[in-house]
Short mmCIF file of C-alpha atoms in Angstrom, two decimals:
data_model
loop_
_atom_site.label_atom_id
_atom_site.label_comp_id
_atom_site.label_asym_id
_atom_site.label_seq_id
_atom_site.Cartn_x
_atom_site.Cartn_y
_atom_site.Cartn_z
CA UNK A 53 116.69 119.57 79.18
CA UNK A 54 119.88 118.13 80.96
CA UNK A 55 123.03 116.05 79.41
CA UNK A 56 121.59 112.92 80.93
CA UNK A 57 118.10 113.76 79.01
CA UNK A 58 120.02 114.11 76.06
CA UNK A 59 121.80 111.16 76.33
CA UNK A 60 118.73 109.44 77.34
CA UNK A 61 117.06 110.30 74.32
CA UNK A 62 120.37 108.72 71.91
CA UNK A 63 119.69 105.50 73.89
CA UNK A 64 115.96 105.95 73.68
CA UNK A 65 116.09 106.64 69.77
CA UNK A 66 118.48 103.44 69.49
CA UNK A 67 115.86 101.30 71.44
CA UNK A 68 113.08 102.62 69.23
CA UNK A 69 115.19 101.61 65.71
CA UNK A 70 115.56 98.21 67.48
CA UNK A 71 111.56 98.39 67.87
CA UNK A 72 111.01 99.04 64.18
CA UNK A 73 113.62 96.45 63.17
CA UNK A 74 111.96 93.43 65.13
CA UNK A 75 108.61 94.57 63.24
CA UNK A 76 107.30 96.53 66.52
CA UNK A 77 106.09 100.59 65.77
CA UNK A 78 109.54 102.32 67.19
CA UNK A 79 109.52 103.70 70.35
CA UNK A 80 111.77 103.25 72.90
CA UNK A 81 112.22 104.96 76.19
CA UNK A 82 115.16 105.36 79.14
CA UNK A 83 114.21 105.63 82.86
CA UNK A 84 116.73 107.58 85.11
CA UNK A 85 117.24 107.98 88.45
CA UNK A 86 117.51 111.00 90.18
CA UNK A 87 121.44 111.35 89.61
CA UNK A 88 120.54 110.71 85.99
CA UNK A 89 121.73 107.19 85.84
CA UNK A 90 120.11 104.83 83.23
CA UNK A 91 117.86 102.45 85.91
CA UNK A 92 115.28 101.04 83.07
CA UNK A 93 114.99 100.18 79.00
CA UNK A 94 112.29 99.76 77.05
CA UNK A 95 111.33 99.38 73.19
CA UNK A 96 107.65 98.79 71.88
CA UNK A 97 107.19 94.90 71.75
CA UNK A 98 103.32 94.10 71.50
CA UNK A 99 103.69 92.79 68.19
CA UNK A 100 106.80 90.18 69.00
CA UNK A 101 105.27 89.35 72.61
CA UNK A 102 101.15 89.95 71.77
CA UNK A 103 101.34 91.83 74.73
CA UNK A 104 98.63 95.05 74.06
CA UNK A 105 100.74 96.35 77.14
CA UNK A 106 104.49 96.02 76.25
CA UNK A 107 104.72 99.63 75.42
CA UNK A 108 108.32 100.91 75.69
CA UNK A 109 107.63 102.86 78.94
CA UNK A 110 105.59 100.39 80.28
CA UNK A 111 108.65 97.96 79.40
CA UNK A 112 110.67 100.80 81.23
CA UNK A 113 108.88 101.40 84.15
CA UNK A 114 109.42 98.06 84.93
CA UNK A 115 113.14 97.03 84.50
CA UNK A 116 113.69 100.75 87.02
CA UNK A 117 111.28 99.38 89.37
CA UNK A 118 112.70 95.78 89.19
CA UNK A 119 116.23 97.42 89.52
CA UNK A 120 115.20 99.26 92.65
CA UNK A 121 112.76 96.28 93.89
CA UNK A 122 110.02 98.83 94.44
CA UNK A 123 107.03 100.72 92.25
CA UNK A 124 107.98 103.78 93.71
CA UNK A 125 110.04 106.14 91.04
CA UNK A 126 109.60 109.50 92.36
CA UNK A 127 112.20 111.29 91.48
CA UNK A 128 112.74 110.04 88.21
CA UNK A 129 112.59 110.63 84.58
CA UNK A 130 111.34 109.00 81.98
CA UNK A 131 112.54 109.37 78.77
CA UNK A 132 110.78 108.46 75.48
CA UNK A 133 110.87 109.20 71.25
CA UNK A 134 106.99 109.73 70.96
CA UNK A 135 104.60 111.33 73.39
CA UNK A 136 102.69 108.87 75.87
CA UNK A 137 99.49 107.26 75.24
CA UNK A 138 96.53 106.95 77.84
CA UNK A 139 97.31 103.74 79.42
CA UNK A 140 101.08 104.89 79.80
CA UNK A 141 100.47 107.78 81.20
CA UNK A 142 98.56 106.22 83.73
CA UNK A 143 101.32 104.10 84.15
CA UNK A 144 103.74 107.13 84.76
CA UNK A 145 101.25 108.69 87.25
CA UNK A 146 101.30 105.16 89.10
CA UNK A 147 104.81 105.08 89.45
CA UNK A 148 105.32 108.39 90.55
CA UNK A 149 107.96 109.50 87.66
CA UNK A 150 108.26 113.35 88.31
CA UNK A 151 109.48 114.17 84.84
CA UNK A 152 108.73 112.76 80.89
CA UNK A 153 110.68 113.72 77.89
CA UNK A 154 109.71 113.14 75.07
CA UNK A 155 110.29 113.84 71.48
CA UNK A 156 107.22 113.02 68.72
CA UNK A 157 104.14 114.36 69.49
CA UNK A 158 101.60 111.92 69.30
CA UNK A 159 98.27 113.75 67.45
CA UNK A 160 95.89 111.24 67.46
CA UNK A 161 96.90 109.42 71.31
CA UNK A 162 98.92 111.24 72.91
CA UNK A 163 98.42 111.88 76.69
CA UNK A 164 101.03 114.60 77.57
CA UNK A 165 99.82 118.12 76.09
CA UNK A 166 97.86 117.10 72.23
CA UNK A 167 95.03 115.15 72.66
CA UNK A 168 94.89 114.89 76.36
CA UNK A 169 97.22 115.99 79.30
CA UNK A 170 97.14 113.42 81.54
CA UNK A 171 100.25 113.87 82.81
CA UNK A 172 99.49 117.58 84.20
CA UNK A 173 95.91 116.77 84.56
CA UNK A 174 95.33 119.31 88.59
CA UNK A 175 92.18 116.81 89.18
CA UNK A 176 94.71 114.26 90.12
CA UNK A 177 96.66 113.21 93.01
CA UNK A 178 99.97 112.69 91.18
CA UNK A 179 101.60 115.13 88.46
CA UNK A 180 104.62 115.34 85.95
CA UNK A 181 106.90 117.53 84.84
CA UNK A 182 106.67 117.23 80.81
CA UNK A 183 109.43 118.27 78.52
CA UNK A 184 108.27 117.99 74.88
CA UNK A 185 109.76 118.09 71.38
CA UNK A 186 113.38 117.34 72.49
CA UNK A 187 115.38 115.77 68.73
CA UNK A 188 111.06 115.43 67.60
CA UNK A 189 112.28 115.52 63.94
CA UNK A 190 114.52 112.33 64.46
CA UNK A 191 111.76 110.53 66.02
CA UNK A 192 109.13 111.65 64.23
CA UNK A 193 111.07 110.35 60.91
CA UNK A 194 111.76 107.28 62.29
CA UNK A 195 108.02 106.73 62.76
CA UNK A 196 107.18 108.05 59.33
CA UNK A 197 109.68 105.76 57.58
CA UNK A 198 108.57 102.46 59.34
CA UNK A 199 105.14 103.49 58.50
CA UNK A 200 105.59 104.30 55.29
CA UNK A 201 107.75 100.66 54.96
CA UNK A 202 104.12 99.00 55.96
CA UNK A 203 101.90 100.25 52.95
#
């Protein structure tokens, strides 16, 4: 993990408690360039847009692209606080992102190493770099506690 990883992850944690506050599950996630300047934001906002595809790094992937007016990221990062899902991680691969952080493992959808491993999966054309676990106890308790706040 790097300083700009780290301090991707703050701003990605941040993003996530602004997900939970707005009534969205919190997750947020930080795309950087290859200098490690911030080039995207995201937070999870299906609920407030009733978008099934406004996913934080979906939401990310986007603003970097839009900021470099092209779909082409390789040689970036993507941060996030909890492990990618399917249709993210397809959405990393598509982009070309050569590294994901992330911090809470996702048991029951995650795509980067638990359930699946999408993101290292050899039959495909495109691979990433995955860094798991990085401040997992703060995002994993900010997950609990918003779930918890729902039943």
């Amino acid at each position: 993990m790097t300083g700009s990883d780290a301090t991707a992850m703050r701003r990605a944690l941040e993003l996530a408690a602004e997900a939970g506050a707005g009534g969205d599950v919190p997750v947020g996630a930080v795309v950087l360039d290859a200098r490690g300047a911030v080039v995207g934001e995201g937070r999870n906002l299906r609920e407030q847009t009733h978008d099934p595809t406004a996913h934080a790094e979906v939401l990310a992937l986007r603003a970097a692209a839009e900021a470099h007016g092209r779909w082409n990221l390789e040689g970036h990062t993507l941060v996030v606080t909890l492990e990618p899902c399917i249709m993210c991680a397809g959405a990393i691969l598509q982009a070309r992102i050569g590294r994901v952080v992330f911090g809470a493992w996702d048991e029951k959808a995650g795509a980067a190493g638990s359930m699946y491993d999408v993101l290292r999966d050899r039959r495909l054309p495109h691979r990433a770099e995955v860094v798991a676990g990085i401040r997992a106890a703060e995002a994993t308790a900010q997950l609990h506690a918003f779930f918890e706040s729902r039943r």
